[in-house]
mmCIF file of C-alpha atoms and ligand atoms in Angstrom:
data_model
loop_
_atom_site.group_PDB
_atom_site.id
_atom_site.type_symbol
_atom_site.label_atom_id
_atom_site.label_comp_id
_atom_site.label_asym_id
_atom_site.label_seq_id
_atom_site.Cartn_x
_atom_site.Cartn_y
_atom_site.Cartn_z
ATOM 1 C CA UNK F 1466 22.220 24.519 20.560
ATOM 2 C CA UNK F 1467 22.762 24.208 24.329
ATOM 3 C CA UNK F 1468 25.334 21.551 25.206
ATOM 4 C CA UNK F 1469 23.727 19.160 27.669
ATOM 5 C CA UNK F 1470 26.510 16.581 27.608
ATOM 6 C CA UNK F 1471 28.174 17.910 30.750
ATOM 7 C CA UNK F 1472 25.242 19.422 32.517
ATOM 8 C CA UNK F 1473 25.765 21.702 35.441
ATOM 9 C CA UNK F 1474 22.299 22.854 34.647
ATOM 10 C CA UNK F 1475 20.138 19.872 33.993
ATOM 11 C CA UNK F 1476 16.507 20.447 33.070
ATOM 12 C CA UNK F 1477 14.176 19.886 35.995
ATOM 13 C CA UNK F 1478 11.466 17.346 35.287
ATOM 14 C CA UNK F 1479 8.455 16.053 37.172
ATOM 15 C CA UNK F 1480 6.857 12.601 37.096
ATOM 16 C CA UNK F 1481 3.044 12.547 37.091
ATOM 17 C CA UNK F 1482 1.760 9.124 38.143
ATOM 18 C CA UNK F 1483 5.029 8.469 40.013
ATOM 19 C CA UNK F 1484 3.653 5.477 41.934
ATOM 20 C CA UNK F 1485 2.457 3.468 38.894
ATOM 21 C CA UNK F 1486 4.248 0.969 36.648
ATOM 22 C CA UNK F 1487 5.233 3.609 34.071
ATOM 23 C CA UNK F 1488 6.005 6.256 36.741
ATOM 24 C CA UNK F 1489 8.396 3.877 38.489
ATOM 25 C CA UNK F 1490 10.087 3.074 35.193
ATOM 26 C CA UNK F 1491 10.594 6.828 34.565
ATOM 27 C CA UNK F 1492 12.213 7.207 37.985
ATOM 28 C CA UNK F 1493 14.450 4.244 37.428
ATOM 29 C CA UNK F 1494 15.480 5.201 33.848
ATOM 30 C CA UNK F 1495 16.115 8.868 34.648
ATOM 31 C CA UNK F 1496 18.722 8.047 37.319
ATOM 32 C CA UNK F 1497 21.922 9.877 36.255
ATOM 33 C CA UNK F 1498 20.367 11.071 32.991
ATOM 34 C CA UNK F 1499 22.690 13.655 31.409
ATOM 35 C CA UNK F 1500 19.917 16.116 30.409
ATOM 36 C CA UNK F 1501 17.232 15.721 33.086
ATOM 37 C CA UNK F 1502 16.902 15.654 36.861
ATOM 38 C CA UNK F 1503 13.740 14.815 38.777
ATOM 39 C CA UNK F 1504 12.580 17.662 40.957
ATOM 40 C CA UNK F 1505 8.881 16.813 41.427
ATOM 41 C CA UNK F 1506 6.896 13.622 41.799
ATOM 42 C CA UNK F 1507 3.111 13.619 41.807
ATOM 43 C CA UNK F 1508 0.213 11.186 41.968
ATOM 44 C CA UNK F 1509 -3.349 11.131 43.322
ATOM 45 C CA UNK F 1510 -4.714 12.873 46.429
ATOM 46 C CA UNK F 1511 -4.381 9.593 48.332
ATOM 47 C CA UNK F 1512 -0.592 9.595 47.783
ATOM 48 C CA UNK F 1513 -0.136 13.326 48.427
ATOM 49 C CA UNK F 1514 2.246 14.278 51.251
ATOM 50 C CA UNK F 1515 3.687 10.764 51.630
ATOM 51 C CA UNK F 1516 7.428 10.065 51.435
ATOM 52 C CA UNK F 1517 8.036 8.193 48.180
ATOM 53 C CA UNK F 1518 10.072 5.264 49.542
ATOM 54 C CA UNK F 1519 7.616 4.725 52.407
ATOM 55 C CA UNK F 1520 4.540 4.821 50.190
ATOM 56 C CA UNK F 1521 5.357 3.317 46.793
ATOM 57 C CA UNK F 1522 5.009 -0.394 46.083
ATOM 58 C CA UNK F 1523 8.358 -0.402 44.235
ATOM 59 C CA UNK F 1524 8.506 -3.058 41.500
ATOM 60 C CA UNK F 1525 11.779 -2.212 39.761
ATOM 61 C CA UNK F 1526 14.761 -4.553 40.263
ATOM 62 C CA UNK F 1527 17.150 -1.751 41.278
ATOM 63 C CA UNK F 1528 16.660 0.272 44.466
ATOM 64 C CA UNK F 1529 14.784 3.574 44.339
ATOM 65 C CA UNK F 1530 17.320 6.265 43.342
ATOM 66 C CA UNK F 1531 18.463 8.056 46.502
ATOM 67 C CA UNK F 1532 17.562 11.544 45.336
ATOM 68 C CA UNK F 1533 13.930 10.468 44.785
ATOM 69 C CA UNK F 1534 13.456 8.050 47.720
ATOM 70 C CA UNK F 1535 13.034 10.830 50.291
ATOM 71 C CA UNK F 1536 10.872 13.140 48.145
ATOM 72 C CA UNK F 1537 7.366 14.056 49.195
ATOM 73 C CA UNK F 1538 4.680 13.131 46.673
ATOM 74 C CA UNK F 1539 2.659 16.084 45.412
ATOM 75 C CA UNK F 1540 -0.815 15.969 43.994
ATOM 76 C CA UNK F 1541 -1.822 16.954 40.458
ATOM 77 C CA UNK F 1542 -4.561 19.325 41.537
ATOM 78 C CA UNK F 1543 -5.070 22.890 40.424
ATOM 79 C CA UNK F 1544 -4.197 24.414 43.810
ATOM 80 C CA UNK F 1545 -0.748 22.867 43.697
ATOM 81 C CA UNK F 1546 -0.409 24.178 40.201
ATOM 82 C CA UNK F 1547 -1.555 27.696 40.841
ATOM 83 C CA UNK F 1548 0.698 28.003 43.881
ATOM 84 C CA UNK F 1549 3.451 26.841 41.509
ATOM 85 C CA UNK F 1550 4.794 24.242 43.855
ATOM 86 C CA UNK F 1551 5.905 22.203 40.858
ATOM 87 C CA UNK F 1552 9.451 23.313 40.000
ATOM 88 C CA UNK F 1553 9.782 21.378 36.775
ATOM 89 C CA UNK F 1554 9.699 22.586 33.189
ATOM 90 C CA UNK F 1555 8.910 19.177 31.712
ATOM 91 C CA UNK F 1556 6.321 16.792 33.145
ATOM 92 C CA UNK F 1557 6.559 13.139 32.142
ATOM 93 C CA UNK F 1558 3.096 11.662 32.504
ATOM 94 C CA UNK F 1559 2.334 8.077 33.463
ATOM 95 C CA UNK F 1560 -1.134 8.989 34.696
ATOM 96 C CA UNK F 1561 -4.079 6.652 34.647
ATOM 97 C CA UNK F 1562 -5.998 7.470 31.457
ATOM 98 C CA UNK F 1563 -9.165 8.046 33.521
ATOM 99 C CA UNK F 1564 -7.606 11.299 34.783
ATOM 100 C CA UNK F 1565 -4.750 12.034 32.363
ATOM 101 C CA UNK F 1566 -6.837 13.982 29.843
ATOM 102 C CA UNK F 1567 -7.921 16.750 32.160
ATOM 103 C CA UNK F 1568 -4.737 16.958 34.249
ATOM 104 C CA UNK F 1569 -2.396 17.082 31.237
ATOM 105 C CA UNK F 1570 -4.498 19.776 29.594
ATOM 106 C CA UNK F 1571 -4.410 21.826 32.788
ATOM 107 C CA UNK F 1572 -0.643 21.483 32.956
ATOM 108 C CA UNK F 1573 -0.136 22.550 29.323
ATOM 109 C CA UNK F 1574 -2.385 25.557 29.870
ATOM 110 C CA UNK F 1575 -0.289 26.502 32.903
ATOM 111 C CA UNK F 1576 2.866 26.506 30.739
ATOM 112 C CA UNK F 1577 4.339 23.052 31.369
ATOM 113 C CA UNK F 1578 5.660 20.760 28.654
ATOM 114 C CA UNK F 1579 3.803 17.482 29.079
ATOM 115 C CA UNK F 1580 5.252 14.326 27.566
ATOM 116 C CA UNK F 1581 2.546 11.740 27.914
ATOM 117 C CA UNK F 1582 2.073 7.991 27.738
ATOM 118 C CA UNK F 1583 -1.688 8.135 28.032
ATOM 119 C CA UNK F 1584 -4.140 7.669 25.204
ATOM 120 C CA UNK F 1585 -6.254 10.785 25.902
ATOM 121 C CA UNK F 1586 -4.615 13.392 23.633
ATOM 122 C CA UNK F 1587 -2.883 11.117 21.109
ATOM 123 C CA UNK F 1588 -5.369 11.574 18.283
ATOM 124 C CA UNK F 1589 -6.019 15.316 18.762
ATOM 125 C CA UNK F 1590 -5.387 17.202 15.563
ATOM 126 C CA UNK F 1591 -2.735 19.517 17.037
ATOM 127 C CA UNK F 1592 -0.971 17.000 19.304
ATOM 128 C CA UNK F 1593 2.147 15.234 18.009
ATOM 129 C CA UNK F 1594 2.041 11.430 18.315
ATOM 130 C CA UNK F 1595 5.685 10.675 17.747
ATOM 131 C CA UNK F 1596 8.223 7.899 17.423
ATOM 132 C CA UNK F 1597 11.220 10.064 16.538
ATOM 133 C CA UNK F 1598 12.869 7.525 14.213
ATOM 134 C CA UNK F 1599 9.667 7.714 12.112
ATOM 135 C CA UNK F 1600 7.880 11.047 12.297
ATOM 136 C CA UNK F 1601 9.870 13.698 14.159
ATOM 137 C CA UNK F 1602 8.547 16.236 11.602
ATOM 138 C CA UNK F 1603 5.168 15.979 13.400
ATOM 139 C CA UNK F 1604 6.681 17.880 16.348
ATOM 140 C CA UNK F 1605 5.954 20.990 14.269
ATOM 141 C CA UNK F 1606 2.321 20.626 15.409
ATOM 142 C CA UNK F 1607 3.536 22.127 18.692
ATOM 143 C CA UNK F 1608 3.415 25.634 17.187
ATOM 144 C CA UNK F 1609 -0.242 25.205 16.309
ATOM 145 C CA UNK F 1610 -1.074 23.666 19.677
ATOM 146 C CA UNK F 1611 0.492 26.514 21.669
ATOM 147 C CA UNK F 1612 -2.117 28.894 20.267
ATOM 148 C CA UNK F 1613 -4.804 26.658 21.836
ATOM 149 C CA UNK F 1614 -3.374 27.037 25.350
ATOM 150 C CA UNK F 1615 -2.249 30.646 25.041
ATOM 151 C CA UNK F 1616 0.888 29.640 26.967
ATOM 152 C CA UNK F 1617 4.344 28.212 26.358
ATOM 153 C CA UNK F 1618 3.109 24.808 27.405
ATOM 154 C CA UNK F 1619 2.253 21.922 25.120
ATOM 155 C CA UNK F 1620 1.510 18.194 25.070
ATOM 156 C CA UNK F 1621 3.485 15.622 23.154
ATOM 157 C CA UNK F 1622 2.451 11.962 23.178
ATOM 158 C CA UNK F 1623 4.034 8.623 22.462
ATOM 159 C CA UNK F 1624 1.921 5.801 21.073
ATOM 160 C CA UNK F 1625 0.355 2.792 22.759
ATOM 161 C CA UNK F 1626 2.965 0.219 23.830
ATOM 162 C CA UNK F 1627 2.047 -2.361 21.160
ATOM 163 C CA UNK F 1628 1.782 0.349 18.496
ATOM 164 C CA UNK F 1629 5.398 1.421 19.118
ATOM 165 C CA UNK F 1630 6.615 -2.120 18.395
ATOM 166 C CA UNK F 1631 4.308 -2.525 15.393
ATOM 167 C CA UNK F 1632 5.054 0.880 13.882
ATOM 168 C CA UNK F 1633 8.841 0.574 14.248
ATOM 169 C CA UNK F 1634 8.793 -2.905 12.656
ATOM 170 C CA UNK F 1635 6.501 -1.853 9.798
ATOM 171 C CA UNK F 1636 7.672 1.668 9.002
ATOM 172 C CA UNK F 1637 10.819 0.747 7.007
ATOM 173 C CA UNK F 1638 8.683 -1.654 4.938
ATOM 174 C CA UNK F 1639 5.950 0.942 4.472
ATOM 175 C CA UNK F 1640 8.430 3.609 3.399
ATOM 176 C CA UNK F 1641 10.076 1.411 0.757
ATOM 177 C CA UNK F 1642 7.279 -0.821 -0.475
ATOM 178 C CA UNK F 1643 3.996 0.833 0.599
ATOM 179 C CA UNK F 1644 1.845 -1.152 3.024
ATOM 180 C CA UNK F 1645 -1.686 -2.063 1.957
ATOM 181 C CA UNK F 1646 -2.955 -4.515 4.575
ATOM 182 C CA UNK F 1647 -1.702 -5.653 7.959
ATOM 183 C CA UNK F 1648 -3.005 -8.327 10.336
ATOM 184 C CA UNK F 1649 -1.514 -8.380 13.817
ATOM 185 C CA UNK F 1650 -2.079 -10.627 16.823
ATOM 186 C CA UNK F 1651 -0.574 -9.352 20.064
ATOM 187 C CA UNK F 1652 0.581 -11.324 23.111
ATOM 188 C CA UNK F 1653 0.825 -8.605 25.740
ATOM 189 C CA UNK F 1654 2.580 -8.777 29.102
ATOM 190 C CA UNK F 1655 0.768 -8.286 32.400
ATOM 191 C CA UNK F 1656 2.865 -5.214 33.321
ATOM 192 C CA UNK F 1657 1.105 -3.500 30.405
ATOM 193 C CA UNK F 1658 -2.020 -3.291 32.557
ATOM 194 C CA UNK F 1659 -0.248 -1.377 35.350
ATOM 195 C CA UNK F 1660 -0.253 -2.445 38.989
ATOM 196 C CA UNK F 1661 -1.960 -4.589 40.292
ATOM 197 C CA UNK F 1662 -3.397 -5.158 36.823
ATOM 198 C CA UNK F 1663 -5.025 -8.475 35.997
ATOM 199 C CA UNK F 1664 -5.702 -10.758 38.973
ATOM 200 C CA UNK F 1665 -3.238 -13.667 39.276
ATOM 201 C CA UNK F 1666 -6.214 -16.081 39.312
ATOM 202 C CA UNK F 1667 -7.241 -14.780 35.892
ATOM 203 C CA UNK F 1668 -3.826 -14.865 34.209
ATOM 204 C CA UNK F 1669 -1.724 -17.711 35.676
ATOM 205 C CA UNK F 1670 -1.679 -20.588 33.164
ATOM 206 C CA UNK F 1671 -4.164 -18.647 31.054
ATOM 207 C CA UNK F 1672 -4.676 -16.283 28.100
ATOM 208 C CA UNK F 1673 -7.287 -13.517 28.071
ATOM 209 C CA UNK F 1674 -8.372 -12.821 24.474
ATOM 210 C CA UNK F 1675 -9.453 -9.201 24.966
ATOM 211 C CA UNK F 1676 -7.844 -5.976 26.169
ATOM 212 C CA UNK F 1677 -10.433 -3.178 26.264
ATOM 213 C CA UNK F 1678 -9.777 -0.386 23.741
ATOM 214 C CA UNK F 1679 -6.490 -1.893 22.553
ATOM 215 C CA UNK F 1680 -7.513 -3.088 19.092
ATOM 216 C CA UNK F 1681 -8.885 0.329 18.147
ATOM 217 C CA UNK F 1682 -5.600 2.005 19.152
ATOM 218 C CA UNK F 1683 -3.516 -0.462 17.149
ATOM 219 C CA UNK F 1684 -5.753 -0.056 14.105
ATOM 220 C CA UNK F 1685 -5.672 3.777 14.124
ATOM 221 C CA UNK F 1686 -2.538 5.202 15.766
ATOM 222 C CA UNK F 1687 -0.097 3.912 13.091
ATOM 223 C CA UNK F 1688 -2.129 5.741 10.415
ATOM 224 C CA UNK F 1689 -1.387 9.046 12.145
ATOM 225 C CA UNK F 1690 2.276 8.140 12.817
ATOM 226 C CA UNK F 1691 2.851 7.155 9.151
ATOM 227 C CA UNK F 1692 0.880 10.209 8.003
ATOM 228 C CA UNK F 1693 2.285 13.095 5.979
ATOM 229 C CA UNK F 1694 2.616 16.525 7.550
ATOM 230 C CA UNK F 1695 0.789 18.814 5.105
ATOM 231 C CA UNK F 1696 0.568 22.518 5.902
ATOM 232 C CA UNK F 1697 -0.473 22.376 9.547
ATOM 233 C CA UNK F 1698 -2.248 18.992 9.506
ATOM 234 C CA UNK F 1699 -1.420 15.303 9.411
ATOM 235 C CA UNK F 1700 -2.845 13.478 6.404
ATOM 236 C CA UNK F 1701 -3.355 9.932 7.684
ATOM 237 C CA UNK F 1702 -1.683 7.053 5.835
ATOM 238 C CA UNK F 1703 -3.935 4.944 3.667
ATOM 239 C CA UNK F 1704 -3.552 1.354 4.857
ATOM 240 C CA UNK F 1705 -5.722 -1.150 6.689
ATOM 241 C CA UNK F 1706 -4.787 -2.821 9.969
ATOM 242 C CA UNK F 1707 -6.726 -5.571 11.713
ATOM 243 C CA UNK F 1708 -5.632 -6.305 15.310
ATOM 244 C CA UNK F 1709 -6.419 -9.085 17.798
ATOM 245 C CA UNK F 1710 -5.099 -8.532 21.313
ATOM 246 C CA UNK F 1711 -4.371 -11.050 24.044
ATOM 247 C CA UNK F 1712 -3.101 -10.705 27.610
ATOM 248 C CA UNK F 1713 -0.625 -13.526 28.276
ATOM 249 C CA UNK F 1714 1.195 -14.661 31.441
ATOM 250 C CA UNK F 1715 4.488 -12.907 30.624
ATOM 251 C CA UNK F 1716 5.770 -10.302 33.097
ATOM 252 C CA UNK F 1717 7.324 -7.804 30.632
ATOM 253 C CA UNK F 1718 7.421 -7.611 26.822
ATOM 254 C CA UNK F 1719 4.782 -7.473 24.118
ATOM 255 C CA UNK F 1720 5.181 -10.013 21.304
ATOM 256 C CA UNK F 1721 3.388 -9.401 17.997
ATOM 257 C CA UNK F 1722 2.660 -11.891 15.188
ATOM 258 C CA UNK F 1723 2.376 -9.741 12.051
ATOM 259 C CA UNK F 1724 1.308 -10.490 8.437
ATOM 260 C CA UNK F 1725 1.449 -7.789 5.779
ATOM 261 C CA UNK F 1726 0.834 -7.029 2.120
ATOM 262 C CA UNK F 1727 2.652 -4.312 0.166
ATOM 263 C CA UNK F 1728 1.989 -2.337 -3.039
ATOM 264 C CA UNK F 1729 5.446 -3.067 -4.411
ATOM 265 C CA UNK F 1730 6.510 -6.680 -3.890
ATOM 266 C CA UNK F 1731 9.693 -7.223 -1.884
ATOM 267 C CA UNK F 1732 11.883 -10.256 -1.256
ATOM 268 C CA UNK F 1733 13.166 -11.394 2.148
ATOM 269 C CA UNK F 1734 16.594 -9.752 1.815
ATOM 270 C CA UNK F 1735 15.038 -6.435 0.830
ATOM 271 C CA UNK F 1736 12.772 -6.457 3.894
ATOM 272 C CA UNK F 1737 15.646 -7.261 6.255
ATOM 273 C CA UNK F 1738 17.756 -4.583 4.552
ATOM 274 C CA UNK F 1739 14.988 -2.033 5.127
ATOM 275 C CA UNK F 1740 15.006 -2.894 8.864
ATOM 276 C CA UNK F 1741 18.794 -2.570 9.012
ATOM 277 C CA UNK F 1742 18.616 0.845 7.378
ATOM 278 C CA UNK F 1743 16.200 2.470 9.849
ATOM 279 C CA UNK F 1744 18.191 5.378 11.253
ATOM 280 C CA UNK F 1745 18.652 6.131 14.921
ATOM 281 C CA UNK F 1746 20.052 9.437 16.185
ATOM 282 C CA UNK F 1747 22.547 10.645 18.677
ATOM 283 C CA UNK F 1748 20.916 11.058 22.091
ATOM 284 C CA UNK F 1749 21.432 9.034 25.286
ATOM 285 C CA UNK F 1750 18.306 6.848 24.972
ATOM 286 C CA UNK F 1751 18.531 6.238 21.255
ATOM 287 C CA UNK F 1752 19.465 2.622 20.429
ATOM 288 C CA UNK F 1753 22.467 2.302 18.114
ATOM 289 C CA UNK F 1754 20.433 0.000 15.905
ATOM 290 C CA UNK F 1755 16.656 0.390 16.131
ATOM 291 C CA UNK F 1756 15.589 -2.997 14.758
ATOM 292 C CA UNK F 1757 17.535 -6.194 15.329
ATOM 293 C CA UNK F 1758 16.524 -9.005 12.961
ATOM 294 C CA UNK F 1759 17.336 -12.415 14.453
ATOM 295 C CA UNK F 1760 17.978 -15.100 11.847
ATOM 296 C CA UNK F 1761 16.489 -17.846 14.029
ATOM 297 C CA UNK F 1762 12.920 -19.083 13.723
ATOM 298 C CA UNK F 1763 12.585 -19.531 17.509
ATOM 299 C CA UNK F 1764 13.282 -15.845 18.178
ATOM 300 C CA UNK F 1765 12.523 -13.210 19.349
ATOM 301 C CA UNK F 1766 11.446 -14.333 22.835
ATOM 302 C CA UNK F 1767 10.701 -12.125 25.868
ATOM 303 C CA UNK F 1768 13.042 -14.158 28.101
ATOM 304 C CA UNK F 1769 15.975 -13.852 25.707
ATOM 305 C CA UNK F 1770 15.585 -10.677 23.695
ATOM 306 C CA UNK F 1771 13.717 -8.086 25.728
ATOM 307 C CA UNK F 1772 16.680 -6.104 26.976
ATOM 308 C CA UNK F 1773 18.329 -5.659 23.563
ATOM 309 C CA UNK F 1774 19.963 -2.191 23.669
ATOM 310 C CA UNK F 1775 18.668 -1.624 27.237
ATOM 311 C CA UNK F 1776 15.114 -2.337 26.117
ATOM 312 C CA UNK F 1777 15.085 0.489 23.533
ATOM 313 C CA UNK F 1778 15.392 -1.681 20.393
ATOM 314 C CA UNK F 1779 12.713 -3.796 18.722
ATOM 315 C CA UNK F 1780 13.653 -7.358 17.780
ATOM 316 C CA UNK F 1781 12.141 -9.139 14.793
ATOM 317 C CA UNK F 1782 12.479 -12.695 13.541
ATOM 318 C CA UNK F 1783 11.041 -15.656 11.670
ATOM 319 C CA UNK F 1784 10.296 -13.680 8.494
ATOM 320 C CA UNK F 1785 8.578 -16.031 6.068
ATOM 321 C CA UNK F 1786 6.037 -16.151 3.243
ATOM 322 C CA UNK F 1787 2.364 -15.759 4.164
ATOM 323 C CA UNK F 1788 -0.253 -17.797 2.301
ATOM 324 C CA UNK F 1789 -2.808 -14.979 2.399
ATOM 325 C CA UNK F 1790 -0.878 -11.692 2.553
ATOM 326 C CA UNK F 1791 2.759 -11.372 1.358
ATOM 327 C CA UNK F 1792 4.980 -11.945 4.417
ATOM 328 C CA UNK F 1793 4.711 -12.708 8.134
ATOM 329 C CA UNK F 1794 7.093 -12.321 11.084
ATOM 330 C CA UNK F 1795 7.351 -11.897 14.866
ATOM 331 C CA UNK F 1796 8.280 -8.650 16.650
ATOM 332 C CA UNK F 1797 9.032 -7.970 20.309
ATOM 333 C CA UNK F 1798 9.448 -4.805 22.389
ATOM 334 C CA UNK F 1799 9.695 -3.862 26.054
ATOM 335 C CA UNK F 1800 6.314 -2.366 26.938
ATOM 336 C CA UNK F 1801 7.376 -0.128 29.841
ATOM 337 C CA UNK F 1802 10.744 0.910 28.300
ATOM 338 C CA UNK F 1803 10.506 1.248 24.479
ATOM 339 C CA UNK F 1804 6.700 1.132 24.774
ATOM 340 C CA UNK F 1805 6.312 3.798 27.466
ATOM 341 C CA UNK F 1806 8.826 5.591 29.724
ATOM 342 C CA UNK F 1807 11.851 5.105 27.442
ATOM 343 C CA UNK F 1808 9.823 6.294 24.439
ATOM 344 C CA UNK F 1809 8.787 9.461 26.279
ATOM 345 C CA UNK F 1810 12.374 10.146 27.402
ATOM 346 C CA UNK F 1811 13.553 9.677 23.803
ATOM 347 C CA UNK F 1812 10.953 12.203 22.628
ATOM 348 C CA UNK F 1813 12.100 14.656 25.309
ATOM 349 C CA UNK F 1814 15.748 14.200 24.321
ATOM 350 C CA UNK F 1815 14.828 14.876 20.698
ATOM 351 C CA UNK F 1816 12.958 18.041 21.697
ATOM 352 C CA UNK F 1817 15.930 19.307 23.717
ATOM 353 C CA UNK F 1818 18.452 18.505 20.989
ATOM 354 C CA UNK F 1819 16.327 20.215 18.365
ATOM 355 C CA UNK F 1820 15.587 23.356 20.392
ATOM 356 C CA UNK F 1821 11.883 22.811 20.997
ATOM 357 C CA UNK F 1822 12.716 23.148 24.707
HETATM 358 P P1 NAP Q 1334 -0.793 2.394 36.963
HETATM 359 O O1 NAP Q 1334 0.281 1.472 37.413
HETATM 360 O O2 NAP Q 1334 -2.188 2.067 37.284
HETATM 361 O O3 NAP Q 1334 -0.459 3.885 37.540
HETATM 362 C C1 NAP Q 1334 -1.363 4.946 37.438
HETATM 363 C C2 NAP Q 1334 -0.829 6.208 38.106
HETATM 364 O O4 NAP Q 1334 -1.839 7.229 37.984
HETATM 365 C C3 NAP Q 1334 -0.500 6.070 39.598
HETATM 366 O O5 NAP Q 1334 0.662 6.768 39.917
HETATM 367 C C4 NAP Q 1334 -1.707 6.735 40.281
HETATM 368 O O6 NAP Q 1334 -1.383 7.338 41.539
HETATM 369 C C5 NAP Q 1334 -2.022 7.841 39.281
HETATM 370 N N1 NAP Q 1334 -3.377 8.320 39.464
HETATM 371 C C6 NAP Q 1334 -4.538 7.602 39.485
HETATM 372 N N2 NAP Q 1334 -5.603 8.422 39.709
HETATM 373 C C7 NAP Q 1334 -5.094 9.673 39.840
HETATM 374 C C8 NAP Q 1334 -5.695 10.953 40.084
HETATM 375 N N3 NAP Q 1334 -7.009 11.108 40.272
HETATM 376 N N4 NAP Q 1334 -4.886 12.035 40.143
HETATM 377 C C9 NAP Q 1334 -3.534 11.908 39.969
HETATM 378 N N5 NAP Q 1334 -2.919 10.714 39.751
HETATM 379 C C10 NAP Q 1334 -3.689 9.617 39.666
HETATM 380 O O7 NAP Q 1334 -0.766 2.588 35.375
HETATM 381 P P2 NAP Q 1334 0.503 2.403 34.354
HETATM 382 O O8 NAP Q 1334 0.541 1.041 33.813
HETATM 383 O O9 NAP Q 1334 1.708 2.992 34.987
HETATM 384 O O10 NAP Q 1334 0.016 3.316 33.131
HETATM 385 C C11 NAP Q 1334 0.047 4.724 33.186
HETATM 386 C C12 NAP Q 1334 -0.394 5.294 31.843
HETATM 387 O O11 NAP Q 1334 0.524 4.877 30.832
HETATM 388 C C13 NAP Q 1334 -1.786 4.783 31.408
HETATM 389 O O12 NAP Q 1334 -2.451 5.818 30.738
HETATM 390 C C14 NAP Q 1334 -1.445 3.634 30.457
HETATM 391 O O13 NAP Q 1334 -2.449 3.395 29.526
HETATM 392 C C15 NAP Q 1334 -0.170 4.141 29.809
HETATM 393 N N6 NAP Q 1334 0.742 3.113 29.316
HETATM 394 C C16 NAP Q 1334 1.085 2.045 30.092
HETATM 395 C C17 NAP Q 1334 2.006 1.103 29.604
HETATM 396 C C18 NAP Q 1334 2.437 -0.102 30.402
HETATM 397 O O14 NAP Q 1334 3.149 -0.957 29.836
HETATM 398 N N7 NAP Q 1334 2.061 -0.239 31.676
HETATM 399 C C19 NAP Q 1334 2.565 1.274 28.350
HETATM 400 C C20 NAP Q 1334 2.197 2.392 27.571
HETATM 401 C C21 NAP Q 1334 1.289 3.287 28.076
HETATM 402 P P3 NAP Q 1334 -1.870 6.720 42.960
HETATM 403 O O15 NAP Q 1334 -0.940 5.596 43.281
HETATM 404 O O16 NAP Q 1334 -1.732 7.865 43.900
HETATM 405 O O17 NAP Q 1334 -3.289 6.256 42.769
#
């Protein structure tokens, strides 16, 4: 395996959707990354040719990394592709889902490795939808997918931002006790809608009880993620999820209220033990402990717990008996870090470490 710990030869990566909420988070998180260096940034035609620091409406707390600030933004169009003005091998995509489907497909066909946050390809039969602590075996779908493009390129996706929190919190329970039914109510941050997102007049002092398309994603994506890899297909897990999604006036961090029922009955200590046993792995963005259970009924809270392990861990708390299903608890995750850019970087690190790249 190549040793990327002391990289004289970092892998060049590009950021598609570099001006958006997720694109900015990629740029900020990839600063000084030991495996990857940003060599291309791209967005829409209206951003093309502009100097990044002069054009972007930068929303991250830290300054724009110097090596990116002066870069010219490229477009994602086919001419740029065919003239090969993108120098990167890997493209991290934070593209608007209205355009991500077509652009990402084009990039894979042209031989790029696309690691995407968008919904468009997640449920395709030959596209891995991966949270590496849960279903890294699904990366084997890449072999099948490559035959579709007739190139060395491929697309890998990470799940919806709420699904990542839900799936990480539920997987250890599912693996040990077999989930039957899940009811989840989400309280999702405004940064989850990108910039400028929901109007301040709609969200200040308010709750919006609908996020278009979100409930469907939460009810289906975990079934693929928990699915078994059989021959060259994923057999979806057999459990039922009912989701209710709300946009709340929180800047960052999705909080989920979750009730669940299992095949095999478990007690409180066994559930907490299953969370403590979820294994992480040894790459720069992997949290040391994936799930942090907080023995305090007022936690987790976005203001207090969001940055646990640099935003790459999920926090859970207030585990108690449910009158209808078996148990209920609260889970929290950072939507643009563990739920988006950080999740994609973790997938890319896994692919490098395991020789897919
Ligand atoms: P955003 O802030 O609206 O950013 C969208 C990006 O897409 C911008 O860079 C924009 O560039 C680019 N874009 C729009 N139209 C384009 C076109 N025709 N060609 C090329 N680029 C185009 O959205 P976001 O919140 O970062 O989300 C990005 C993706 O990640 C979405 O698919 C979203 O569902 C997903 N996601 C978001 C979160 C989150 O917490 N925000 C979490 C998980 C997944 P211009 O500035 O040039 O228009």
